Amino acid sequence: MDFNLEQRLAWLQPGHFTFDKQVTVLEKEEGGRADVLVHSKTGHNLCLVNTTQKNRLAYIRYQKVADGTLCEILNDGSVRLHLIECKKTVKSASWSKAIKQFEGGLVNMLAVCGVLGITEVGEVIVYTAFQNLSMDPTTSANPALLKMPVGGNTPTELQQWQHNKVHIQGKVFKHVPVQLDANGTGELSV
């Protein structure tokens, strides 16, 4: 069926998405309270879909989702997905949880892309917006950070953080850390 993007966006519940050249990702939970203003430096429209745990697609198996899932619509009709997770402090446990939230955000956003008629996802970039970083394996209470994984090809979570690459669903995605100020606010240009 031939429905354009504007018609398809009308199928989404108002208040669950924003479509503009500048959008804001908000995290209201105390453990990651943040306000990240995202600009489109290319001038493309960004579609921010609010797929919080409460608002995620109920029929998708992945219950944990990123705080902000953005779809940057490019001139050729393809898209670039941006998944943003907010943490007050990034530690071993919260980083492990963030990777799972990126995975859930990706699967949920791919489903939304289907509803929007988007079939070509060119790139996926994940972002962690945080105030504090506590991922030093030599001072961590988690000795597993120092161990190399046995078997498989996936690097440890610490290595993924250090190399700015996240492994999800057998694919590798670029990771961008975003430092927030003491109030939990920050800006990001995509």
Short mmCIF file of C-alpha atoms in Angstrom, two decimals:
data_model
loop_
_atom_site.label_atom_id
_atom_site.label_comp_id
_atom_site.label_asym_id
_atom_site.label_seq_id
_atom_site.Cartn_x
_atom_site.Cartn_y
_atom_site.Cartn_z
CA MET A 1 0.00 0.00 0.00
CA ASP A 2 1.21 3.46 -0.78
CA PHE A 3 1.07 5.77 2.26
CA ASN A 4 3.52 8.65 2.59
CA LEU A 5 5.51 9.40 5.75
CA GLU A 6 3.13 12.15 6.85
CA GLN A 7 0.16 9.77 6.69
CA ARG A 8 2.09 7.09 8.55
CA LEU A 9 3.20 9.50 11.30
CA ALA A 10 -0.51 10.25 11.86
CA TRP A 11 -0.94 6.59 12.83
CA LEU A 12 1.26 7.14 15.91
CA GLN A 13 -0.30 8.37 19.14
CA PRO A 14 0.26 12.11 19.67
CA GLY A 15 2.63 12.70 22.56
CA HIS A 16 4.62 9.54 21.80
CA PHE A 17 6.80 11.08 19.12
CA THR A 18 8.33 14.38 18.04
CA PHE A 19 9.21 15.21 14.42
CA ASP A 20 11.53 18.20 14.03
CA LYS A 21 15.13 19.27 13.35
CA GLN A 22 15.72 19.54 17.11
CA VAL A 23 14.32 17.16 19.73
CA THR A 24 14.84 16.53 23.44
CA VAL A 25 15.47 13.17 25.09
CA LEU A 26 14.22 13.28 28.69
CA GLU A 27 14.91 10.74 31.40
CA LYS A 28 12.85 11.40 34.51
CA GLU A 29 13.98 8.45 36.66
CA GLU A 30 16.27 9.50 39.51
CA GLY A 31 18.98 6.97 38.58
CA GLY A 32 19.55 8.61 35.22
CA ARG A 33 17.71 11.94 35.25
CA ALA A 34 18.80 13.77 32.12
CA ASP A 35 17.78 16.32 29.52
CA VAL A 36 19.63 15.90 26.22
CA LEU A 37 18.95 18.35 23.40
CA VAL A 38 19.62 16.71 20.03
CA HIS A 39 20.22 18.86 16.92
CA SER A 40 20.30 17.76 13.32
CA LYS A 41 23.52 19.26 11.99
CA THR A 42 22.61 18.07 8.48
CA GLY A 43 19.20 19.76 8.51
CA HIS A 44 17.36 16.45 8.27
CA ASN A 45 14.24 15.88 10.32
CA LEU A 46 14.55 13.72 13.41
CA CYS A 47 11.72 11.53 14.62
CA LEU A 48 12.04 10.94 18.36
CA VAL A 49 9.92 8.00 19.46
CA ASN A 50 9.21 7.68 23.17
CA THR A 51 9.76 3.96 23.65
CA THR A 52 10.21 3.95 27.41
CA GLN A 53 9.74 0.67 29.29
CA LYS A 54 6.13 1.69 29.83
CA ASN A 55 5.55 2.78 26.22
CA ARG A 56 7.54 0.13 24.35
CA LEU A 57 5.84 -2.10 21.82
CA ALA A 58 4.20 -4.74 24.02
CA TYR A 59 4.41 -7.50 21.43
CA ILE A 60 8.21 -7.20 21.10
CA ARG A 61 10.18 -9.58 23.34
CA TYR A 62 12.74 -6.97 24.40
CA GLN A 63 11.30 -5.16 27.42
CA LYS A 64 14.25 -2.93 28.23
CA VAL A 65 14.64 -0.04 25.79
CA ALA A 66 16.85 3.02 25.39
CA ASP A 67 15.59 6.32 26.79
CA GLY A 68 15.54 7.96 23.38
CA THR A 69 15.25 6.37 19.96
CA LEU A 70 15.66 8.74 17.04
CA CYS A 71 15.18 8.13 13.38
CA GLU A 72 17.09 10.64 11.21
CA ILE A 73 15.39 10.69 7.84
CA LEU A 74 17.88 11.28 5.02
CA ASN A 75 17.23 12.81 1.62
CA ASP A 76 17.36 9.46 -0.20
CA GLY A 77 14.60 7.99 2.01
CA SER A 78 16.97 5.90 4.10
CA VAL A 79 17.46 6.56 7.79
CA ARG A 80 20.13 6.68 10.44
CA LEU A 81 19.02 5.43 13.86
CA HIS A 82 20.32 7.06 17.06
CA LEU A 83 19.72 5.26 20.37
CA ILE A 84 20.37 7.32 23.51
CA GLU A 85 20.56 5.87 27.02
CA CYS A 86 20.91 8.16 30.06
CA LYS A 87 22.79 7.14 33.21
CA LYS A 88 23.82 9.27 36.15
CA THR A 89 26.89 7.09 36.70
CA VAL A 90 28.21 4.52 34.25
CA LYS A 91 29.46 1.49 36.18
CA SER A 92 29.89 -2.11 35.12
CA ALA A 93 26.30 -3.06 36.02
CA SER A 94 24.70 0.04 34.50
CA TRP A 95 26.75 -0.32 31.30
CA SER A 96 25.67 -3.96 30.99
CA LYS A 97 22.05 -2.84 31.40
CA ALA A 98 22.58 -0.04 28.84
CA ILE A 99 23.72 -2.55 26.21
CA LYS A 100 20.49 -4.52 26.76
CA GLN A 101 18.51 -1.27 26.52
CA PHE A 102 20.24 -0.44 23.22
CA GLU A 103 19.26 -3.87 21.93
CA GLY A 104 15.62 -3.43 22.95
CA GLY A 105 15.57 0.11 21.57
CA LEU A 106 16.96 -1.12 18.26
CA VAL A 107 14.40 -3.91 17.87
CA ASN A 108 11.52 -1.61 18.89
CA MET A 109 12.69 1.14 16.53
CA LEU A 110 13.03 -1.29 13.62
CA ALA A 111 9.39 -2.22 14.22
CA VAL A 112 8.41 1.47 14.23
CA CYS A 113 10.41 1.95 11.00
CA GLY A 114 8.25 -0.78 9.48
CA VAL A 115 5.09 1.12 10.44
CA LEU A 116 6.61 4.30 8.97
CA GLY A 117 7.38 2.44 5.72
CA ILE A 118 11.13 2.80 6.18
CA THR A 119 12.93 -0.18 4.74
CA GLU A 120 16.47 1.12 4.46
CA VAL A 121 18.39 1.68 7.71
CA GLY A 122 21.83 2.87 6.69
CA GLU A 123 23.53 3.23 10.08
CA VAL A 124 22.85 2.77 13.79
CA ILE A 125 24.74 4.82 16.39
CA VAL A 126 24.31 4.41 20.15
CA TYR A 127 24.99 7.09 22.77
CA THR A 128 25.40 6.99 26.54
CA ALA A 129 24.62 10.33 28.19
CA PHE A 130 26.10 10.38 31.70
CA GLN A 131 27.38 12.59 34.50
CA ASN A 132 29.94 10.27 36.12
CA LEU A 133 32.11 7.41 34.89
CA SER A 134 33.22 4.59 37.17
CA MET A 135 34.45 1.87 34.79
CA ASP A 136 38.07 1.43 35.91
CA PRO A 137 38.69 -2.34 36.11
CA THR A 138 41.50 -1.94 38.63
CA THR A 139 39.27 -0.20 41.19
CA SER A 140 36.00 -1.95 40.41
CA ALA A 141 34.39 -4.37 42.83
CA ASN A 142 33.63 -6.55 39.79
CA PRO A 143 36.69 -8.71 38.99
CA ALA A 144 35.01 -9.95 35.81
CA LEU A 145 35.98 -6.66 34.16
CA LEU A 146 39.60 -7.87 34.09
CA LYS A 147 38.83 -11.26 32.50
CA MET A 148 38.84 -12.05 28.81
CA PRO A 149 35.73 -13.87 27.59
CA VAL A 150 36.18 -17.58 26.87
CA GLY A 151 34.90 -18.80 23.51
CA GLY A 152 32.98 -16.29 21.36
CA ASN A 153 34.22 -13.27 19.47
CA THR A 154 32.40 -10.59 21.45
CA PRO A 155 34.68 -8.30 23.47
CA THR A 156 33.99 -7.75 27.15
CA GLU A 157 31.62 -4.95 28.07
CA LEU A 158 34.58 -2.89 29.33
CA GLN A 159 36.37 -3.36 25.99
CA GLN A 160 33.22 -2.27 24.17
CA TRP A 161 33.16 0.93 26.25
CA GLN A 162 36.88 1.57 25.76
CA HIS A 163 36.73 1.04 21.98
CA ASN A 164 33.42 2.91 21.49
CA LYS A 165 31.80 -0.07 19.79
CA VAL A 166 28.76 -2.00 21.00
CA HIS A 167 27.97 -5.54 19.90
CA ILE A 168 24.23 -6.23 19.50
CA GLN A 169 22.49 -9.02 17.62
CA GLY A 170 25.75 -10.12 16.00
CA LYS A 171 26.43 -6.62 14.61
CA VAL A 172 28.84 -3.89 15.74
CA PHE A 173 27.61 -0.32 16.21
CA LYS A 174 29.48 2.91 16.92
CA HIS A 175 29.13 4.12 20.52
CA VAL A 176 29.43 7.79 21.47
CA PRO A 177 29.76 8.81 25.14
CA VAL A 178 28.02 12.13 25.91
CA GLN A 179 29.17 13.95 29.05
CA LEU A 180 26.33 15.76 30.85
CA ASP A 181 26.76 18.68 33.23
CA ALA A 182 26.09 18.50 36.98
CA ASN A 183 22.36 19.15 36.36
CA GLY A 184 22.11 16.22 33.92
CA THR A 185 21.76 18.40 30.83
CA GLY A 186 23.70 18.16 27.61
CA GLU A 187 23.59 18.66 23.87
CA LEU A 188 24.29 16.36 20.97
CA SER A 189 24.55 17.04 17.23
CA VAL A 190 23.79 14.16 14.89
#
